[in-house]
Amino acid sequence: MVETMQKRSDPIQTPGVAIDLNAAWMKNHDALAANCQELNRAMHQATQKVYDHMQASLAETPPSAGEALLQWIQKLAWSSRQYHQVLSDWLISHVDQAPDLTPATRRQARFWVRQINEMIAPSNFFWTNPQAVQRFVRSDGRSLLNGWRNWMTDLQRGDGLLRLTDQESFSVGQNVATTPGQVVYRNALVEVIQYAPQTERVHPVPVVLIQPWINKYYIFDLTAQNSLVRYLVCKGFSVFVTSWKNPDADMRHITFEDYMCNGALATIQVARTICRSPKVHAAGYCIGGTLLAALMGWLAHDEHQPVADVTLFATMLDFSQPGDLGCFLTPDTLSAIEQAVAAKGVLKDNLMALTFRMLNPSELIWRYVVNNYFYGEPPPRSEILFWNSDSTRLPEAMCNFYLKSFYIENRMATPNALKVTQRPIDLKQVRQPHYLVGAAKDHICPWQATFQTCHLVRGPVRYILADEGHITGFVNPPSPWSKKKYWAGAASRRRDHNKWLQRQTPSKGSWWPDWVAWLTPRSGKKVPPPSMGCKTYPALAPAPGTYVLEP
Amino acid sequence: MKVSSAQIATGLRDIFPECADMALSNETILGDLPEWDSMAAVNLQSFLHQAFEIEVPLELLSDETSIQEICDFLVSPVDNESAW
């Protein structure tokens, strides 16, 4: 009874993790005493350092009272950083050295300690952030007044989130998602966009991009400078993209199978018909990639294969090591999520957004607390953050199935453990060539987990490791100024990501040209471009269509 | 346009209060900054746009990019599409 109440009141079990951590240390008093002594010693050392720093600066004479205040604040901030560093290091070691913790509990404890460490960073407090005080003094207090207004605006919006970007600077169809195209198919779940050719001749095999429906589709088509769609059409490819409907409670019964059959498979059918091509290049990003992989396992039962090859961007198929997201997704948290989703019919967009922000709190929470509230500045202008803030909802049936089957039970990684429309999914039957892209600093789909796909599928695999995060590793256009790098090489049936990486040499720049070089020999001799739409699938509306504009 | 590394250093200290104690020079690389990661690059890109009205491509802002290289770009920016 008590346990049930505890789970209901604390679905993410932070106190439970703290209790487990404490209990682990209590079993070993001597180690705990030594650990606490270490904290004491480090604090003493920091105090000595602070004392010496203060003594050395006593002789300095500030030119004015205002400057004296700022200098004092800078010293206070410096001192706070010394203590914060000591405490942060100790808290991490307190978790890492705790005896006899289960790996899952240790991972959860490490996650929450990181949240605490980043929350209590001195820069997140007004009097220990010299830049905040300086702006306050120089603006006669207006910075903090503006910050107050920013805070009130966020509170009045009522979604529990702070603004990441200047929403007024971007408009879908105006300065993001602007590559010319037509919606050529629409059902209750998806719009399919066909992009207009930019070259006189195109490859006969089209590229179909399956978008993750956790955000809107235009991650594939941000600005003209960094649009993957634009890049592909400039290279002579016909490109089709899924633009999913943002579901409301009426769509609560939409399943993962619906997304697969009425979404991904329907889009492939549209592209094949318009381009008169028996096969397509299919590519999916994140959950869009997971959907595509499930579809490939499903199609493996058929004789005719409509997909020539598969590209998966930042996609997990083996969810046994899902990174920090695993801290939120346990059988108990799933039960709480299911209850919340049942009440609304959908998983709310702000809940998902907050979860993803907590995976990188310093960059997606605290930086904006300082900028928006302490500096009183508007949030930055960034098309990536604009897209990132344009979250969507997930329908109940699909959400519950996805979280349980993949994150909790990891069914995709075991042959025939996952069934979709009664067909068992065995990735070992998928023989098409695969192009896999992971990102070295990905907080959402760790590249080590995405690498496991290499041995899950039977087809030959080329793996790319981009040296960036989940979004910036993907939005990765070629540029003469590019300082990015990536590793690329054959990885068929490989399991050990470290061994694979040791054998690769890094390449400078974007991996997009490498992908095009991989696709081109599989794409046939160029032909005149297809019409925009066809008799079966006529053009319905100009891109970006209507679904992407729905709130 | 003339761009000094001091202007960029001011912005970096704003975005990264934790690097207040660091000496920032032309040779400082972004990977040296505490908490530097790809989303920090998005913030730096935004600061540079506000300060200099030039869209610096995210591709330039990596761990290994020096402050001098950012200055060089701001003096003579290049459009990405010309590289396609």
XYZ file of C-alpha atoms in Angstrom:
635
model
C 0.000 0.000 0.000
C 2.730 2.444 1.077
C 4.789 1.437 -1.930
C 1.857 1.990 -4.270
C 1.201 5.435 -2.807
C 4.869 6.301 -3.083
C 4.911 5.284 -6.754
C 1.807 7.333 -7.456
C 3.081 10.444 -5.711
C 6.600 10.090 -7.064
C 6.505 8.358 -10.447
C 10.076 9.281 -11.288
C 11.266 7.957 -7.923
C 13.865 10.548 -7.012
C 13.487 10.040 -3.243
C 13.586 6.292 -3.839
C 16.949 6.622 -5.572
C 18.246 8.832 -2.752
C 17.095 6.263 -0.173
C 18.792 3.446 -2.084
C 21.985 5.476 -2.335
C 21.940 6.249 1.364
C 21.231 2.616 2.265
C 24.149 1.471 0.100
C 26.552 3.727 1.993
C 25.127 2.783 5.408
C 26.226 -0.789 4.796
C 29.815 0.400 4.737
C 30.408 2.944 7.519
C 34.162 3.134 7.089
C 33.941 3.958 3.395
C 31.239 6.560 4.108
C 33.405 8.190 6.796
C 36.367 8.303 4.417
C 34.164 9.761 1.696
C 32.892 12.505 4.016
C 36.428 13.243 5.187
C 37.396 13.718 1.565
C 34.636 16.327 1.196
C 35.859 18.030 4.353
C 39.436 18.084 3.086
C 38.458 19.455 -0.340
C 36.272 22.160 1.234
C 39.127 23.168 3.535
C 41.451 23.407 0.552
C 38.925 25.519 -1.349
C 38.531 27.835 1.653
C 42.295 28.353 1.789
C 42.299 29.156 -1.928
C 39.443 31.644 -1.479
C 41.184 33.270 1.488
C 44.421 33.709 -0.481
C 42.487 35.137 -3.438
C 40.672 37.644 -1.213
C 43.865 38.676 0.587
C 45.668 39.287 -2.691
C 42.909 41.576 -3.956
C 42.490 43.629 -0.747
C 45.173 46.076 -1.835
C 43.322 46.968 -5.072
C 41.507 50.290 -4.949
C 38.351 50.417 -7.074
C 37.725 53.670 -8.972
C 34.080 54.054 -7.901
C 31.417 52.596 -5.631
C 29.765 50.882 -8.612
C 33.036 49.304 -9.690
C 33.703 48.281 -6.085
C 30.368 46.449 -6.018
C 31.115 44.683 -9.300
C 34.583 43.686 -8.131
C 33.095 42.318 -4.926
C 30.493 40.376 -6.903
C 33.212 38.940 -9.128
C 35.108 37.742 -6.043
C 31.940 36.280 -4.592
C 31.256 34.483 -7.880
C 34.817 33.219 -8.076
C 34.618 31.890 -4.517
C 31.267 30.261 -5.192
C 32.660 28.507 -8.241
C 35.443 26.985 -6.132
C 32.963 25.556 -3.635
C 30.553 24.486 -6.377
C 33.315 22.561 -8.121
C 34.248 20.759 -4.906
C 30.653 19.881 -4.077
C 29.859 18.779 -7.639
C 32.904 16.527 -7.829
C 32.107 15.054 -4.437
C 28.460 14.356 -5.237
C 29.468 12.554 -8.411
C 32.066 10.481 -6.558
C 29.483 9.810 -3.826
C 27.342 8.102 -6.468
C 30.144 6.465 -8.431
C 31.788 4.963 -5.333
C 28.609 3.869 -3.555
C 28.972 0.146 -2.824
C 26.553 -2.462 -4.203
C 24.200 -0.193 -6.148
C 22.434 -1.761 -9.089
C 23.575 -0.278 -12.426
C 20.072 1.115 -13.013
C 19.959 2.866 -9.628
C 23.486 4.215 -10.066
C 22.556 5.569 -13.511
C 19.440 7.233 -12.101
C 21.377 8.661 -9.143
C 24.040 10.037 -11.485
C 21.333 11.645 -13.616
C 19.684 13.404 -10.670
C 23.016 14.481 -9.190
C 23.829 16.079 -12.514
C 20.500 17.919 -12.408
C 21.347 19.208 -8.922
C 24.905 20.179 -9.842
C 23.769 22.161 -12.847
C 20.912 23.768 -10.938
C 23.143 25.074 -8.148
C 25.835 26.469 -10.479
C 26.729 29.971 -9.217
C 25.807 31.562 -12.545
C 22.191 30.529 -11.931
C 21.930 32.904 -8.959
C 21.766 36.665 -9.407
C 24.364 37.709 -6.818
C 26.911 35.180 -8.004
C 26.537 36.014 -11.692
C 28.687 39.123 -12.318
C 27.257 39.625 -15.822
C 23.731 39.779 -14.399
C 24.710 42.320 -11.736
C 26.690 44.356 -14.240
C 23.709 44.537 -16.599
C 21.480 45.506 -13.659
C 23.776 48.366 -12.637
C 24.361 49.634 -16.171
C 20.679 49.505 -17.163
C 19.481 51.146 -13.920
C 17.623 47.987 -13.047
C 15.808 47.598 -16.354
C 17.448 44.234 -17.084
C 15.836 42.624 -14.061
C 12.532 44.357 -14.775
C 12.574 42.934 -18.305
C 13.503 39.560 -16.850
C 10.488 39.770 -14.549
C 8.279 40.495 -17.591
C 9.787 37.540 -19.443
C 9.051 35.323 -16.461
C 5.456 36.559 -16.218
C 4.976 35.914 -19.945
C 6.208 32.354 -19.496
C 3.949 31.798 -16.482
C 0.898 33.202 -18.280
C 1.465 30.836 -21.193
C 0.901 28.047 -18.677
C 2.924 25.265 -20.274
C 5.571 25.204 -17.534
C 8.349 25.889 -20.028
C 10.567 28.865 -20.607
C 11.020 30.248 -24.084
C 14.092 28.936 -25.887
C 13.919 31.122 -28.920
C 12.500 34.302 -30.312
C 9.284 32.883 -31.798
C 8.614 36.045 -33.773
C 11.723 35.665 -35.914
C 10.560 32.558 -37.734
C 7.499 31.549 -39.622
C 6.951 28.139 -41.206
C 6.771 28.546 -44.959
C 8.282 32.040 -44.806
C 11.873 31.604 -43.623
C 11.910 27.950 -42.562
C 10.445 25.056 -44.601
C 10.672 27.104 -47.788
C 11.935 24.621 -50.381
C 9.305 24.593 -53.176
C 7.078 21.536 -53.298
C 3.527 20.251 -53.301
C 1.427 18.181 -50.940
C 0.539 15.229 -53.155
C -1.228 12.987 -50.657
C -3.188 13.519 -47.463
C -4.969 11.177 -45.092
C -6.050 11.583 -41.472
C -2.509 10.988 -40.236
C -0.044 12.337 -42.770
C 0.574 14.746 -45.602
C 3.169 13.712 -48.174
C 5.217 16.539 -49.672
C 6.915 16.113 -53.035
C 9.697 18.640 -53.655
C 10.113 20.373 -56.993
C 13.171 19.334 -59.002
C 16.066 21.793 -59.165
C 17.990 20.004 -61.916
C 17.165 19.214 -65.548
C 17.513 15.480 -64.966
C 17.030 13.494 -61.780
C 17.814 10.045 -60.464
C 14.864 7.710 -61.115
C 14.942 6.289 -57.558
C 13.381 8.846 -55.163
C 14.388 9.534 -51.573
C 11.636 9.158 -48.954
C 12.295 10.875 -45.613
C 10.313 9.592 -42.604
C 10.091 12.356 -40.052
C 10.071 11.864 -36.264
C 6.591 12.901 -35.141
C 7.872 14.213 -31.829
C 8.497 17.512 -33.642
C 7.465 18.898 -37.026
C 8.909 17.696 -40.340
C 10.930 20.789 -41.211
C 14.044 19.578 -39.407
C 14.634 18.225 -42.931
C 14.046 21.663 -44.448
C 15.143 24.412 -42.067
C 16.635 27.411 -43.866
C 18.059 27.539 -47.380
C 21.509 27.358 -45.801
C 21.025 24.096 -43.940
C 18.128 22.273 -45.613
C 18.794 18.601 -46.270
C 15.840 18.548 -48.685
C 17.284 21.439 -50.679
C 20.693 19.788 -50.723
C 19.245 16.536 -52.077
C 17.168 18.177 -54.810
C 20.223 20.229 -55.830
C 22.067 16.909 -56.209
C 19.402 15.579 -58.576
C 17.177 13.547 -56.255
C 13.397 13.488 -56.145
C 12.508 13.935 -52.484
C 9.326 13.037 -50.588
C 8.728 13.840 -46.915
C 6.103 12.809 -44.368
C 4.429 15.667 -42.503
C 2.429 14.128 -39.671
C -0.767 15.511 -38.227
C -0.357 16.798 -34.680
C -2.823 14.509 -32.889
C -5.498 15.581 -30.437
C -7.687 13.487 -28.137
C -9.834 12.335 -31.088
C -6.804 10.440 -32.405
C -6.079 8.590 -29.156
C -6.684 5.212 -30.850
C -4.052 5.759 -33.573
C -1.479 2.999 -33.231
C 2.139 2.440 -34.162
C 0.767 0.182 -36.910
C -1.215 3.128 -38.287
C 1.917 5.232 -38.410
C 3.676 2.390 -40.214
C 0.992 1.367 -42.728
C -0.954 4.607 -43.253
C 2.102 6.811 -42.868
C 5.492 5.421 -43.864
C 4.265 2.722 -46.236
C 1.702 5.047 -47.826
C 4.424 7.633 -48.455
C 6.658 5.047 -50.103
C 3.737 4.001 -52.317
C 3.069 7.626 -53.330
C 6.744 8.206 -54.206
C 6.965 4.987 -56.228
C 3.809 5.807 -58.181
C 4.726 9.411 -59.011
C 8.329 8.532 -59.940
C 7.299 5.257 -61.628
C 10.066 3.607 -59.695
C 9.720 0.077 -58.305
C 11.855 1.037 -55.302
C 12.798 4.033 -53.165
C 15.653 5.056 -50.912
C 13.998 5.154 -47.480
C 15.441 7.238 -44.657
C 14.187 7.858 -41.128
C 15.304 10.101 -38.309
C 15.043 9.143 -34.605
C 11.600 7.584 -33.974
C 10.982 7.939 -37.731
C 13.949 5.602 -38.197
C 12.584 3.143 -35.640
C 9.289 3.140 -37.552
C 11.119 2.580 -40.833
C 13.121 -0.326 -39.364
C 9.908 -1.941 -38.099
C 8.413 -1.484 -41.565
C 11.467 -3.148 -43.109
C 11.013 -6.147 -40.804
C 7.324 -6.203 -41.696
C 8.008 -5.994 -45.447
C 10.596 -8.773 -45.191
C 7.641 -11.206 -45.142
C 6.742 -10.131 -48.705
C 8.284 -11.183 -51.970
C 8.301 -7.717 -53.514
C 10.521 -5.202 -51.757
C 9.620 -1.534 -52.387
C 12.707 -0.223 -50.545
C 16.108 -0.359 -52.233
C 18.134 0.672 -49.185
C 17.685 2.084 -45.706
C 19.206 5.123 -44.005
C 18.730 5.658 -40.282
C 19.719 8.984 -38.707
C 20.236 8.903 -34.918
C 17.969 5.895 -34.544
C 17.906 3.270 -31.813
C 16.668 -0.228 -32.550
C 18.323 -1.827 -29.528
C 16.977 0.062 -26.505
C 18.973 -1.813 -23.859
C 21.236 1.214 -23.278
C 18.996 4.195 -24.001
C 21.133 6.744 -22.144
C 19.648 9.256 -19.732
C 16.180 8.865 -21.233
C 16.189 5.449 -19.562
C 16.120 7.247 -16.184
C 12.599 8.453 -16.992
C 11.383 5.195 -18.467
C 10.999 2.349 -16.010
C 7.952 0.083 -15.536
C 6.785 2.380 -12.709
C 7.189 5.605 -14.655
C 5.494 3.998 -17.646
C 2.487 3.245 -15.467
C 2.335 6.908 -14.418
C 2.722 8.068 -18.016
C -0.071 5.724 -19.128
C -2.397 7.233 -16.525
C -1.534 10.779 -17.594
C -1.979 9.923 -21.268
C -5.300 8.147 -20.599
C -6.659 11.304 -19.004
C -5.898 13.467 -22.053
C -5.868 10.960 -24.913
C -2.412 12.183 -25.872
C 1.028 12.600 -24.338
C 1.211 16.361 -23.986
C 3.832 18.243 -25.936
C 5.114 20.280 -22.972
C 5.779 17.117 -20.939
C 7.881 15.687 -23.734
C 9.661 18.988 -24.264
C 10.533 19.234 -20.553
C 11.855 15.663 -20.564
C 14.130 16.329 -23.513
C 15.331 19.587 -21.970
C 16.258 17.775 -18.759
C 18.613 15.581 -20.772
C 20.778 18.651 -21.330
C 19.763 21.048 -18.533
C 22.681 23.463 -18.698
C 22.069 24.172 -22.378
C 18.293 23.839 -22.591
C 17.134 25.172 -19.210
C 19.632 27.134 -17.133
C 21.228 29.094 -19.965
C 17.775 30.542 -20.720
C 16.963 31.205 -17.074
C 20.053 33.408 -16.993
C 19.487 35.020 -20.398
C 15.715 35.560 -20.191
C 15.234 36.303 -16.492
C 18.543 37.676 -15.145
C 19.784 39.496 -18.243
C 16.236 40.426 -19.279
C 17.066 39.630 -22.880
C 14.778 38.021 -25.411
C 15.723 34.416 -26.111
C 18.090 33.946 -29.042
C 17.100 33.810 -32.682
C 17.768 30.280 -33.878
C 15.907 28.176 -36.418
C 17.045 24.999 -34.678
C 15.647 26.142 -31.333
C 12.476 27.337 -33.092
C 12.002 23.836 -34.502
C 12.951 22.333 -31.149
C 10.204 24.376 -29.456
C 7.588 23.315 -32.021
C 6.710 20.112 -30.159
C 3.841 17.796 -30.960
C 1.638 15.426 -29.002
C 1.633 11.625 -29.184
C -1.617 9.626 -29.434
C -2.344 7.341 -26.482
C -2.278 3.962 -28.232
C 0.910 4.638 -30.174
C 2.658 6.245 -27.194
C 1.941 3.374 -24.799
C 2.960 0.757 -27.357
C 6.164 2.578 -28.269
C 7.357 3.185 -24.708
C 6.495 -0.330 -23.524
C 7.604 -2.364 -26.537
C 10.815 -0.481 -27.186
C 12.061 1.266 -24.021
C 10.813 -1.223 -21.427
C 10.757 -4.578 -23.239
C 13.287 -3.860 -26.014
C 11.379 -6.104 -28.407
C 12.900 -4.886 -31.658
C 16.334 -6.246 -30.698
C 15.016 -9.787 -30.239
C 13.955 -11.631 -33.410
C 10.164 -12.114 -33.637
C 9.507 -10.570 -30.202
C 7.726 -7.585 -31.762
C 4.542 -8.160 -33.717
C 2.973 -5.567 -35.987
C -0.401 -6.458 -37.571
C 0.277 -10.035 -36.489
C 3.536 -10.164 -38.421
C 6.580 -10.911 -36.261
C 9.490 -8.539 -36.863
C 12.866 -10.145 -37.394
C 15.476 -7.598 -38.448
C 17.790 -10.452 -39.444
C 15.544 -10.896 -42.476
C 16.227 -7.334 -43.642
C 18.826 -7.704 -46.382
C 18.893 -4.210 -47.886
C 22.075 -2.106 -47.559
C 22.000 0.227 -44.564
C 23.533 3.660 -44.050
C 23.528 4.471 -40.342
C 24.354 7.852 -38.794
C 25.063 8.314 -35.094
C 26.120 11.460 -33.241
C 28.938 11.351 -30.709
C 27.277 13.856 -28.324
C 23.721 12.624 -28.731
C 21.823 12.796 -25.395
C 18.675 11.210 -26.844
C 19.958 8.299 -28.939
C 23.519 7.536 -27.745
C 25.659 6.542 -30.709
C 26.784 3.396 -28.883
C 23.148 2.258 -28.905
C 22.583 3.238 -32.547
C 25.710 1.257 -33.496
C 24.050 -1.963 -32.315
C 21.884 -1.860 -35.447
C 24.991 -2.991 -37.380
C 24.576 -6.555 -36.133
C 20.786 -6.566 -35.880
C 20.234 -6.361 -39.650
C 21.514 -8.774 -42.274
C 22.279 -6.270 -45.050
C 25.670 -4.577 -45.486
C 26.145 -1.550 -43.247
C 28.076 1.688 -43.582
C 28.211 3.549 -40.274
C 28.841 7.285 -39.870
C 29.694 8.883 -36.552
C 29.176 12.650 -36.620
C 31.021 14.606 -33.949
C 27.946 16.538 -32.793
C 24.633 16.210 -30.955
C 21.247 14.722 -31.822
C 20.165 17.707 -33.913
C 23.424 19.371 -34.955
C 24.900 16.039 -35.987
C 22.037 15.680 -38.429
C 21.677 19.289 -39.603
C 25.144 19.191 -41.031
C 25.414 20.962 -44.403
C 28.642 21.134 -46.391
C 30.381 24.442 -45.968
C 33.827 25.785 -46.827
C 34.021 26.897 -43.200
C 32.955 23.617 -41.717
C 34.996 22.565 -38.714
C 32.897 19.496 -38.164
C 34.262 16.015 -38.543
C 32.942 12.510 -38.868
C 34.130 8.940 -38.980
C 32.818 6.607 -41.688
C 33.395 2.987 -42.549
C 31.971 -0.454 -43.165
C 30.383 -1.897 -40.026
C 28.418 -4.953 -41.112
C 27.668 -7.256 -38.178
C 29.944 -5.274 -35.866
C 29.049 -5.170 -32.164
C 31.970 -3.346 -30.557
C 31.654 0.363 -31.304
C 34.995 1.201 -29.685
C 36.951 -1.256 -31.824
C 35.209 0.038 -34.935
C 36.023 3.646 -34.041
C 39.688 2.859 -33.358
C 40.053 1.645 -36.943
C 38.505 4.731 -38.548
C 40.224 7.977 -39.410
C 38.223 11.192 -39.074
C 37.162 13.151 -42.144
C 36.682 16.913 -42.090
C 33.387 18.577 -42.897
C 29.883 17.297 -43.459
C 28.826 13.667 -43.940
C 26.048 14.710 -46.364
C 28.324 14.344 -49.452
C 29.318 10.882 -48.211
C 25.639 9.919 -48.069
C 25.004 11.259 -51.571
C 28.065 9.326 -52.804
C 26.564 6.187 -51.215
C 23.098 6.784 -52.701
C 24.179 7.784 -56.225
C 25.389 4.402 -57.567
C 22.134 2.892 -56.245
C 19.979 5.497 -57.975
C 20.148 4.663 -61.697
C 20.953 6.812 -64.713
C 19.387 10.261 -64.577
C 16.087 10.847 -66.403
C 13.759 13.823 -66.895
C 12.099 14.712 -63.563
C 8.647 13.317 -62.713
C 5.601 15.558 -62.731
C 4.535 17.183 -59.495
C 1.870 14.728 -58.416
C 0.105 12.422 -60.851
C -3.401 11.297 -61.737
C -3.632 9.031 -58.697
C -1.943 11.507 -56.377
C -2.650 15.028 -57.650
C -1.064 18.129 -56.153
C -3.317 19.310 -53.314
C -1.554 22.331 -51.854
C 1.833 24.029 -51.965
C 4.495 23.037 -49.421
C 4.744 23.246 -46.459
C 1.127 22.084 -46.492
C -1.445 22.378 -43.735
C -0.590 19.796 -41.048
C 2.708 21.446 -40.159
C 0.899 24.706 -39.387
C -1.543 23.128 -36.923
C -0.738 23.923 -33.287
C 34.222 45.292 -41.181
C 36.713 45.139 -38.358
C 36.142 42.481 -35.727
C 38.259 42.078 -32.632
C 38.644 38.986 -30.535
C 37.802 41.152 -27.498
C 34.276 41.694 -28.882
C 33.833 37.971 -29.247
C 35.314 37.315 -25.808
C 32.716 39.673 -24.293
C 29.941 37.637 -25.856
C 31.484 34.368 -24.744
C 31.631 35.594 -21.131
C 27.960 36.544 -21.365
C 26.931 33.167 -22.708
C 29.332 31.191 -20.536
C 29.484 32.889 -17.115
C 31.528 29.914 -15.921
C 34.450 30.991 -18.106
C 34.810 34.334 -16.320
C 38.212 33.272 -14.960
C 39.563 32.132 -18.312
C 41.996 34.176 -20.341
C 40.429 34.331 -23.800
C 42.773 34.994 -26.708
C 42.732 34.609 -30.488
C 44.023 31.072 -30.067
C 41.396 29.964 -27.533
C 39.294 27.193 -29.036
C 35.617 26.768 -28.245
C 36.175 23.271 -26.878
C 38.145 24.864 -24.017
C 35.029 26.596 -22.704
C 33.282 24.901 -19.796
C 29.948 23.365 -20.807
C 30.697 23.786 -24.507
C 28.485 21.583 -26.637
C 26.478 21.695 -29.808
C 23.564 23.577 -28.236
C 25.995 26.124 -26.811
C 27.055 26.639 -30.421
C 23.471 27.586 -31.261
C 23.594 30.268 -28.570
C 26.936 31.576 -29.755
C 25.577 31.697 -33.308
C 22.670 33.771 -32.064
C 24.950 36.178 -30.172
C 27.136 36.661 -33.246
C 24.066 37.385 -35.347
C 22.834 39.990 -32.873
C 26.222 41.604 -32.462
C 27.448 41.613 -36.071
C 24.274 40.988 -38.118
C 25.992 38.076 -39.856
C 24.711 34.514 -39.875
C 27.673 32.389 -38.858
C 27.091 28.779 -39.937
C 26.879 26.276 -37.105
C 29.343 24.141 -39.054
C 32.048 26.666 -38.175
C 31.351 26.578 -34.440
C 32.927 23.320 -33.302
C 35.216 22.204 -30.473
C 38.264 22.991 -32.568
C 37.274 26.454 -33.793
C 39.438 29.291 -32.505
C 38.256 32.810 -31.780
C 40.522 33.982 -34.601
C 38.671 31.779 -37.083
C 35.344 33.287 -36.022
C 36.820 36.772 -36.552
C 38.041 35.712 -40.003
C 34.577 34.520 -40.982
C 32.899 37.698 -39.771
C 35.277 39.732 -41.938
C 34.528 37.717 -45.092
C 31.430 35.519 -44.722
C 30.688 32.828 -47.323
C 27.271 31.513 -48.266
C 26.820 27.770 -47.709
C 24.859 27.206 -50.887
C 27.858 28.270 -52.947
C 29.622 25.207 -51.518
C 26.927 22.844 -52.866
